[in-house]
Tab-separated table of C-alpha atoms in Angstrom:
chain	number	residue	atom	x	y	z
A	1	MET	CA	131.452	126.141	87.100
A	2	GLY	CA	127.571	125.098	85.670
A	3	ARG	CA	126.549	121.931	84.313
A	4	SER	CA	127.097	122.102	80.424
A	5	ILE	CA	124.051	121.720	78.399
A	6	VAL	CA	123.612	118.671	75.412
A	7	ARG	CA	122.228	119.975	72.522
A	8	LEU	CA	120.476	118.481	69.440
A	9	LYS	CA	123.625	119.471	67.640
A	10	ASP	CA	125.851	117.327	69.851
A	11	ILE	CA	123.972	114.500	69.178
A	12	ALA	CA	123.996	115.309	65.252
A	13	GLU	CA	127.924	115.024	65.570
A	14	ARG	CA	127.963	112.254	67.499
A	15	THR	CA	125.422	110.020	65.053
A	16	GLY	CA	126.060	111.804	62.123
A	17	PHE	CA	122.676	112.593	61.612
A	18	SER	CA	121.078	116.155	61.010
A	19	VAL	CA	119.668	117.857	63.620
A	20	ASN	CA	116.346	117.865	62.015
A	21	THR	CA	116.631	113.962	62.171
A	22	VAL	CA	117.785	113.879	65.539
A	23	SER	CA	114.769	116.184	66.850
A	24	LEU	CA	112.010	113.881	64.714
A	25	ALA	CA	113.762	110.742	66.680
A	26	LEU	CA	113.889	111.955	69.836
A	27	ARG	CA	109.946	113.092	69.255
A	28	GLN	CA	109.265	109.496	68.296
A	29	SER	CA	108.497	110.283	64.517
A	30	ALA	CA	107.313	107.641	62.425
A	31	ARG	CA	109.058	109.614	59.639
A	32	ILE	CA	112.278	108.055	60.903
A	33	PRO	CA	113.194	104.582	60.599
A	34	GLU	CA	113.221	102.616	63.714
A	35	ASP	CA	116.929	101.607	63.528
A	36	THR	CA	117.851	105.274	63.421
A	37	ARG	CA	115.613	106.052	66.153
A	38	VAL	CA	117.163	103.585	68.218
A	39	VAL	CA	120.878	105.067	67.482
A	40	ILE	CA	119.770	108.061	68.162
A	41	GLN	CA	118.247	107.587	71.436
A	42	GLN	CA	120.805	105.559	72.528
A	43	ALA	CA	123.583	108.693	71.987
A	44	ALA	CA	120.952	110.936	73.516
A	45	GLU	CA	121.187	108.716	76.793
A	46	ALA	CA	125.027	108.549	76.585
A	47	LEU	CA	124.957	112.336	76.610
A	48	ASN	CA	122.441	112.400	79.646
A	49	TYR	CA	120.233	114.949	77.343
A	50	ALA	CA	117.237	116.290	78.666
A	51	PRO	CA	114.642	118.346	76.578
A	52	ASN	CA	114.773	122.094	76.796
A	53	HIS	CA	111.476	122.758	77.668
A	54	VAL	CA	112.362	126.401	78.620
A	55	ALA	CA	113.118	126.899	74.677
A	56	LYS	CA	110.149	125.064	73.480
A	57	SER	CA	108.185	127.204	75.760
A	58	LEU	CA	109.074	130.410	74.217
A	59	VAL	CA	107.922	128.898	70.663
A	60	SER	CA	104.647	127.259	71.952
A	61	ARG	CA	104.185	130.204	74.514
A	62	GLN	CA	103.249	127.077	77.400
A	63	THR	CA	105.393	125.776	79.920
A	64	MET	CA	103.109	122.960	80.843
A	65	THR	CA	103.153	123.627	84.294
A	66	ILE	CA	100.258	124.630	86.677
A	67	GLY	CA	100.565	126.825	90.070
A	68	LEU	CA	98.312	125.474	92.865
A	69	VAL	CA	97.594	127.414	95.562
A	70	LEU	CA	95.869	126.122	98.722
A	71	THR	CA	95.553	127.575	102.050
A	72	GLU	CA	97.044	124.793	104.250
A	73	ILE	CA	98.850	121.342	103.697
A	74	THR	CA	97.629	119.955	107.274
A	75	ASN	CA	94.357	119.551	106.481
A	76	PRO	CA	94.036	116.482	105.567
A	77	MET	CA	91.213	116.954	102.850
A	78	LEU	CA	93.507	119.514	101.340
A	79	THR	CA	96.271	116.842	101.059
A	80	HIS	CA	93.834	114.809	99.127
A	81	VAL	CA	92.799	117.321	96.800
A	82	ALA	CA	96.281	118.123	95.984
A	83	GLN	CA	97.251	114.921	94.932
A	84	ALA	CA	94.388	114.458	92.938
A	85	ILE	CA	94.980	117.230	91.398
A	86	GLU	CA	98.690	116.632	90.683
A	87	LEU	CA	97.529	112.943	89.326
A	88	ALA	CA	94.890	114.744	86.785
A	89	LEU	CA	97.376	116.994	85.433
A	90	ALA	CA	100.252	114.689	85.140
A	91	GLU	CA	97.772	112.638	82.881
A	92	ARG	CA	97.608	115.547	80.663
A	93	GLY	CA	100.979	116.133	80.197
A	94	TYR	CA	101.225	118.813	82.815
A	95	SER	CA	103.489	119.569	85.947
A	96	THR	CA	102.423	121.090	88.983
A	97	LEU	CA	103.932	124.032	91.349
A	98	PHE	CA	102.722	123.831	94.497
A	99	ALA	CA	102.511	126.422	97.419
A	100	THR	CA	100.319	127.045	100.257
A	101	SER	CA	99.366	130.740	101.568
A	102	ASN	CA	99.072	129.262	105.150
A	103	ASN	CA	95.417	131.066	105.622
A	104	ASP	CA	97.705	134.372	105.090
A	105	LEU	CA	96.332	137.086	102.553
A	106	ALA	CA	99.548	138.415	101.973
A	107	THR	CA	101.654	135.113	101.589
A	108	GLU	CA	98.515	133.995	99.290
A	109	LYS	CA	99.047	137.213	96.702
A	110	ARG	CA	102.768	136.752	96.808
A	111	VAL	CA	102.463	132.916	96.177
A	112	ILE	CA	100.477	133.773	93.291
A	113	GLU	CA	102.552	136.519	91.826
A	114	MET	CA	105.399	133.917	92.242
A	115	PHE	CA	104.047	131.440	89.740
A	116	ARG	CA	102.982	134.448	87.377
A	117	SER	CA	106.717	134.922	87.283
A	118	ARG	CA	107.532	131.226	86.375
A	119	GLN	CA	105.034	131.549	83.521
A	120	VAL	CA	102.978	128.980	84.576
A	121	ASP	CA	99.850	128.275	82.303
A	122	GLY	CA	97.329	128.334	84.607
A	123	MET	CA	96.179	128.535	88.515
A	124	LEU	CA	94.033	126.427	90.783
A	125	ILE	CA	93.200	128.301	93.874
A	126	TYR	CA	91.779	127.323	97.196
A	127	PRO	CA	91.309	130.897	98.465
A	128	ARG	CA	91.999	131.952	102.035
A	129	ASN	CA	88.958	134.053	102.083
A	130	HIS	CA	86.132	133.134	100.128
A	131	ARG	CA	84.821	136.702	99.465
A	132	ASP	CA	88.368	139.012	99.556
A	133	LEU	CA	88.803	137.825	95.605
A	134	ASP	CA	89.703	141.087	93.901
A	135	HIS	CA	93.410	140.364	93.634
A	136	ILE	CA	92.310	136.813	91.840
A	137	ARG	CA	89.549	138.701	89.854
A	138	ARG	CA	92.145	140.878	88.376
A	139	LEU	CA	93.824	138.024	86.651
A	140	ARG	CA	90.802	136.657	85.262
A	141	ASP	CA	90.070	140.394	83.743
A	142	ASN	CA	93.526	140.201	82.125
A	143	ASN	CA	92.569	136.697	80.477
A	144	TYR	CA	94.579	134.824	82.682
A	145	PRO	CA	93.364	131.056	83.109
A	146	VAL	CA	92.487	130.337	86.973
A	147	VAL	CA	89.810	128.545	88.473
A	148	LEU	CA	88.993	128.791	92.075
A	149	LEU	CA	87.983	125.233	94.466
A	150	VAL	CA	85.700	127.136	96.303
A	151	ALA	CA	83.748	130.284	95.583
A	152	ASP	CA	80.171	131.658	95.648
A	153	LEU	CA	77.980	132.006	92.531
A	154	ASP	CA	78.725	135.755	92.245
A	155	ALA	CA	82.647	135.341	92.318
A	156	GLY	CA	82.866	136.612	88.606
A	157	ILE	CA	85.531	133.930	88.331
A	158	ASP	CA	85.878	130.187	87.164
A	159	ALA	CA	85.364	128.034	89.950
A	160	VAL	CA	84.517	123.984	90.727
A	161	CYS	CA	83.742	123.585	94.096
A	162	MET	CA	81.125	121.901	96.951
A	163	ASP	CA	78.322	123.962	98.090
A	164	GLU	CA	79.222	124.204	101.388
A	165	ARG	CA	76.508	126.248	102.238
A	166	ARG	CA	74.132	123.583	101.422
A	167	GLY	CA	76.397	121.000	102.815
A	168	ALA	CA	76.008	123.064	105.944
A	169	TYR	CA	72.446	123.221	105.588
A	170	GLN	CA	71.701	119.487	105.351
A	171	ALA	CA	74.133	118.815	108.019
A	172	THR	CA	72.235	120.876	110.355
A	173	ARG	CA	69.019	120.328	109.180
A	174	HIS	CA	69.636	116.130	109.970
A	175	LEU	CA	70.877	117.203	113.610
A	176	ILE	CA	67.250	119.036	113.638
A	177	ASP	CA	65.488	116.228	112.517
A	178	ILE	CA	67.493	113.463	114.850
A	179	GLY	CA	65.490	115.633	117.461
A	180	HIS	CA	68.060	118.602	118.508
A	181	GLN	CA	67.181	121.709	119.278
A	182	ARG	CA	70.528	123.274	120.809
A	183	ILE	CA	73.030	122.907	118.326
A	184	GLY	CA	76.290	124.544	118.483
A	185	ILE	CA	79.170	124.642	115.754
A	186	ILE	CA	82.976	124.792	115.544
A	187	ASP	CA	83.807	127.477	112.803
A	188	GLY	CA	86.471	129.927	112.470
A	189	ALA	CA	84.961	131.704	109.318
A	190	LYS	CA	84.888	135.329	111.093
A	191	PRO	CA	86.253	137.611	110.724
A	192	GLY	CA	87.623	136.105	107.483
A	193	GLY	CA	87.356	132.604	105.244
A	194	ASN	CA	84.603	130.563	104.662
A	195	PHE	CA	81.183	131.915	105.757
A	196	GLU	CA	79.010	129.435	103.632
A	197	LYS	CA	79.018	126.988	106.478
A	198	ARG	CA	78.022	129.053	108.980
A	199	GLU	CA	75.157	130.694	106.751
A	200	GLY	CA	73.826	126.948	105.677
A	201	TYR	CA	74.163	126.164	109.418
A	202	ALA	CA	72.002	129.614	110.428
A	203	ARG	CA	69.808	129.013	107.574
A	204	ALA	CA	68.519	125.535	108.587
A	205	LEU	CA	68.084	126.897	112.249
A	206	THR	CA	65.615	129.521	111.262
A	207	GLU	CA	63.576	127.500	108.955
A	208	ALA	CA	63.422	125.077	111.724
A	209	GLY	CA	61.993	128.198	114.195
A	210	LEU	CA	65.095	127.706	116.310
A	211	SER	CA	66.985	131.078	117.161
A	212	THR	CA	70.551	131.407	116.327
A	213	ASP	CA	72.503	131.976	119.788
A	214	GLU	CA	75.749	133.375	119.339
A	215	SER	CA	77.079	131.560	122.452
A	216	LEU	CA	77.161	128.410	120.945
A	217	VAL	CA	79.350	129.063	117.777
A	218	ALA	CA	82.942	128.451	118.859
A	219	ASP	CA	86.156	129.624	116.921
A	220	PRO	CA	88.737	126.994	117.301
A	221	GLN	CA	91.488	129.611	115.888
A	222	GLY	CA	92.585	126.422	113.594
A	223	ASN	CA	91.444	123.458	111.884
A	224	ALA	CA	93.873	120.880	113.983
A	225	VAL	CA	92.343	118.335	116.329
A	226	ILE	CA	93.224	119.574	119.260
A	227	ARG	CA	91.516	123.044	118.185
A	228	GLY	CA	88.271	120.949	118.142
A	229	TYR	CA	88.989	119.688	121.823
A	230	TRP	CA	89.286	122.881	123.159
A	231	ALA	CA	86.717	124.793	121.441
A	232	MET	CA	84.343	121.707	122.473
A	233	ASP	CA	85.377	122.301	126.047
A	234	ARG	CA	84.256	125.751	125.733
A	235	LEU	CA	80.888	124.686	124.430
A	236	MET	CA	80.092	121.911	127.024
A	237	ASN	CA	81.061	124.153	129.635
A	238	LEU	CA	78.393	126.791	129.032
A	239	ALA	CA	75.541	126.901	131.773
A	240	LYS	CA	73.241	125.284	129.115
A	241	PRO	CA	75.688	122.888	126.745
A	242	PRO	CA	74.591	121.688	122.993
A	243	THR	CA	73.069	118.591	122.665
A	244	ALA	CA	74.696	118.324	119.142
A	245	LEU	CA	77.606	119.842	117.259
A	246	LEU	CA	78.768	120.579	113.529
A	247	ALA	CA	81.969	121.039	112.789
A	248	ALA	CA	83.150	122.845	110.324
A	249	CYS	CA	85.789	120.017	109.335
A	250	ASP	CA	86.200	116.255	110.728
A	251	SER	CA	89.710	117.242	112.352
A	252	LEU	CA	87.719	119.526	114.608
A	253	ALA	CA	85.004	116.856	114.860
A	254	MET	CA	87.439	114.316	115.870
A	255	GLY	CA	89.188	116.861	118.517
A	256	ALA	CA	85.173	117.240	119.875
A	257	LEU	CA	85.008	113.598	119.882
A	258	ARG	CA	88.207	113.009	122.064
A	259	TRP	CA	86.627	115.861	124.667
A	260	THR	CA	83.781	113.566	125.089
A	261	GLN	CA	85.966	110.629	125.479
A	262	LYS	CA	87.825	112.441	128.306
A	263	ASN	CA	85.039	113.720	130.257
A	264	GLY	CA	82.776	110.620	130.041
A	265	TYR	CA	79.971	111.923	127.684
A	266	ARG	CA	78.524	109.071	125.564
A	267	VAL	CA	78.304	110.180	121.698
A	268	PRO	CA	75.446	110.301	120.070
A	269	GLN	CA	73.347	109.537	123.514
A	270	ASP	CA	74.787	112.871	125.443
A	271	VAL	CA	75.901	114.880	122.497
A	272	ALA	CA	75.820	114.213	118.638
A	273	ILE	CA	78.475	115.526	116.346
A	274	MET	CA	78.747	116.098	113.041
A	275	GLY	CA	81.798	116.994	110.597
A	276	PHE	CA	82.352	118.160	107.366
A	277	ASP	CA	84.528	116.785	104.238
A	278	ASN	CA	84.334	112.932	105.207
A	279	ILE	CA	88.249	112.016	105.621
A	280	GLU	CA	89.518	108.757	106.192
A	281	PHE	CA	90.077	109.197	109.700
A	282	ALA	CA	86.471	109.973	110.100
A	283	GLU	CA	85.042	106.759	109.630
A	284	HIS	CA	87.557	104.921	111.549
A	285	ALA	CA	87.381	107.176	114.930
A	286	ALA	CA	86.816	105.338	117.936
A	287	THR	CA	82.994	106.476	117.499
A	288	PRO	CA	82.257	106.447	113.707
A	289	ILE	CA	81.888	110.482	112.801
A	290	SER	CA	78.953	111.349	110.701
A	291	SER	CA	80.093	113.983	107.859
A	292	VAL	CA	79.243	115.623	104.795
A	293	ASN	CA	80.975	113.560	101.629
A	294	TYR	CA	83.523	116.206	99.741
A	295	ALA	CA	83.431	114.669	96.274
A	296	VAL	CA	87.360	115.220	95.620
A	297	GLN	CA	87.618	113.185	92.322
A	298	MET	CA	84.529	115.370	91.020
A	299	VAL	CA	85.855	118.659	92.216
A	300	THR	CA	89.085	117.939	90.741
A	301	GLU	CA	88.101	116.264	87.213
A	302	GLN	CA	86.212	118.979	86.649
A	303	ALA	CA	88.511	122.154	87.695
A	304	VAL	CA	91.404	120.828	85.571
A	305	GLU	CA	89.231	120.189	82.808
A	306	ARG	CA	87.814	123.944	83.215
A	307	LEU	CA	91.320	124.886	83.696
A	308	ILE	CA	92.749	123.179	80.548
A	309	GLY	CA	90.006	124.552	78.379
A	310	LEU	CA	90.704	128.319	79.643
A	311	ILE	CA	94.261	127.490	78.515
A	312	GLY	CA	93.383	126.320	75.345
A	313	ALA	CA	90.827	129.693	74.822
A	314	GLY	CA	93.845	131.287	73.692
A	315	ASP	CA	94.015	135.191	74.473
A	316	VAL	CA	90.316	135.866	74.805
A	317	LEU	CA	88.444	133.498	77.725
A	318	PRO	CA	85.033	132.614	77.655
A	319	GLU	CA	82.408	133.945	80.496
A	320	PRO	CA	83.508	132.653	84.082
A	321	ARG	CA	81.403	129.577	85.007
A	322	VAL	CA	80.845	128.416	88.437
A	323	THR	CA	80.048	124.906	88.991
A	324	MET	CA	78.712	123.866	92.573
A	325	ILE	CA	78.574	120.318	93.159
A	326	GLU	CA	75.646	118.734	95.682
A	327	PRO	CA	77.149	117.462	98.787
A	328	ASP	CA	75.541	114.421	100.601
A	329	LEU	CA	75.655	113.124	103.876
A	330	VAL	CA	77.401	109.850	105.395
A	331	ILE	CA	75.700	109.022	108.720
A	332	ARG	CA	77.647	107.194	111.248
A	333	ASP	CA	77.090	106.586	114.908
A	334	SER	CA	78.113	109.986	115.933
A	335	THR	CA	74.308	111.018	115.177
A	336	ASN	CA	72.842	107.222	114.782
A	337	GLY	CA	72.124	106.321	117.794
């Protein structure tokens, strides 16, 4: 047997007040005397009354829920992003529905459609592939509020994100400036995913007059620490291994660092290591890891504000706007010997 639903009418019958008076009292209206509000609220608690948000949404056309789609939850940076977004939305009276694509495009499309069927007011999305955005662009073209957490300037979809291309460029430039010419990268951008870091890395090498060597590019096939370990193993067993390394995230950098410890290499004297995202673990590694800082609070606050603005715009959304936040480097012992 299903649970019985307590209605405003039930509270009205219990207290002797009208349904309108009960409704106003439960919304803390100043039009209702305090002693009346107390009686009605006590009756509501006794009857275990809960507001019917579904009914309200039919009237307001808003569910006060936002869908959040991330590529994975095991990445510490994305976990931090999810927490920050949930808190920022809660402060504005919104609930967050959360799903991961697990780096699978078909799953990403499915969870987006699932959120649409749940009538969420808008979505924040960290897409699996930063270039394959047609399915998300169709939402925007149909005036559906959606904000990406990573994108290119020509995405045609609202986005608030770190300038990852610039961050990788700065990180590689730092390694060049401290004397390195043979710089490896652990990155899984190809055949799909985040090309921006790879492009920033290549641009810095080209500007310094250094050739890009594909043998120095290691695809870790994931972002776990152990993936970084084995990618580092491949790079350091080359006939001419790199003297410095850029990892696409700090978890990979920690795996690379662990490889050096197991194999008797000194960091940064024998090989310098640069991470990306500046997660807490990077700072507290056995050798603190230099990293590109991901300004989580700035990204999430601006992304949430943009999404709320789009929701409030009604049936005709403004032109898409992409906000790229300038990254900064956090230099630690792994590159500062």
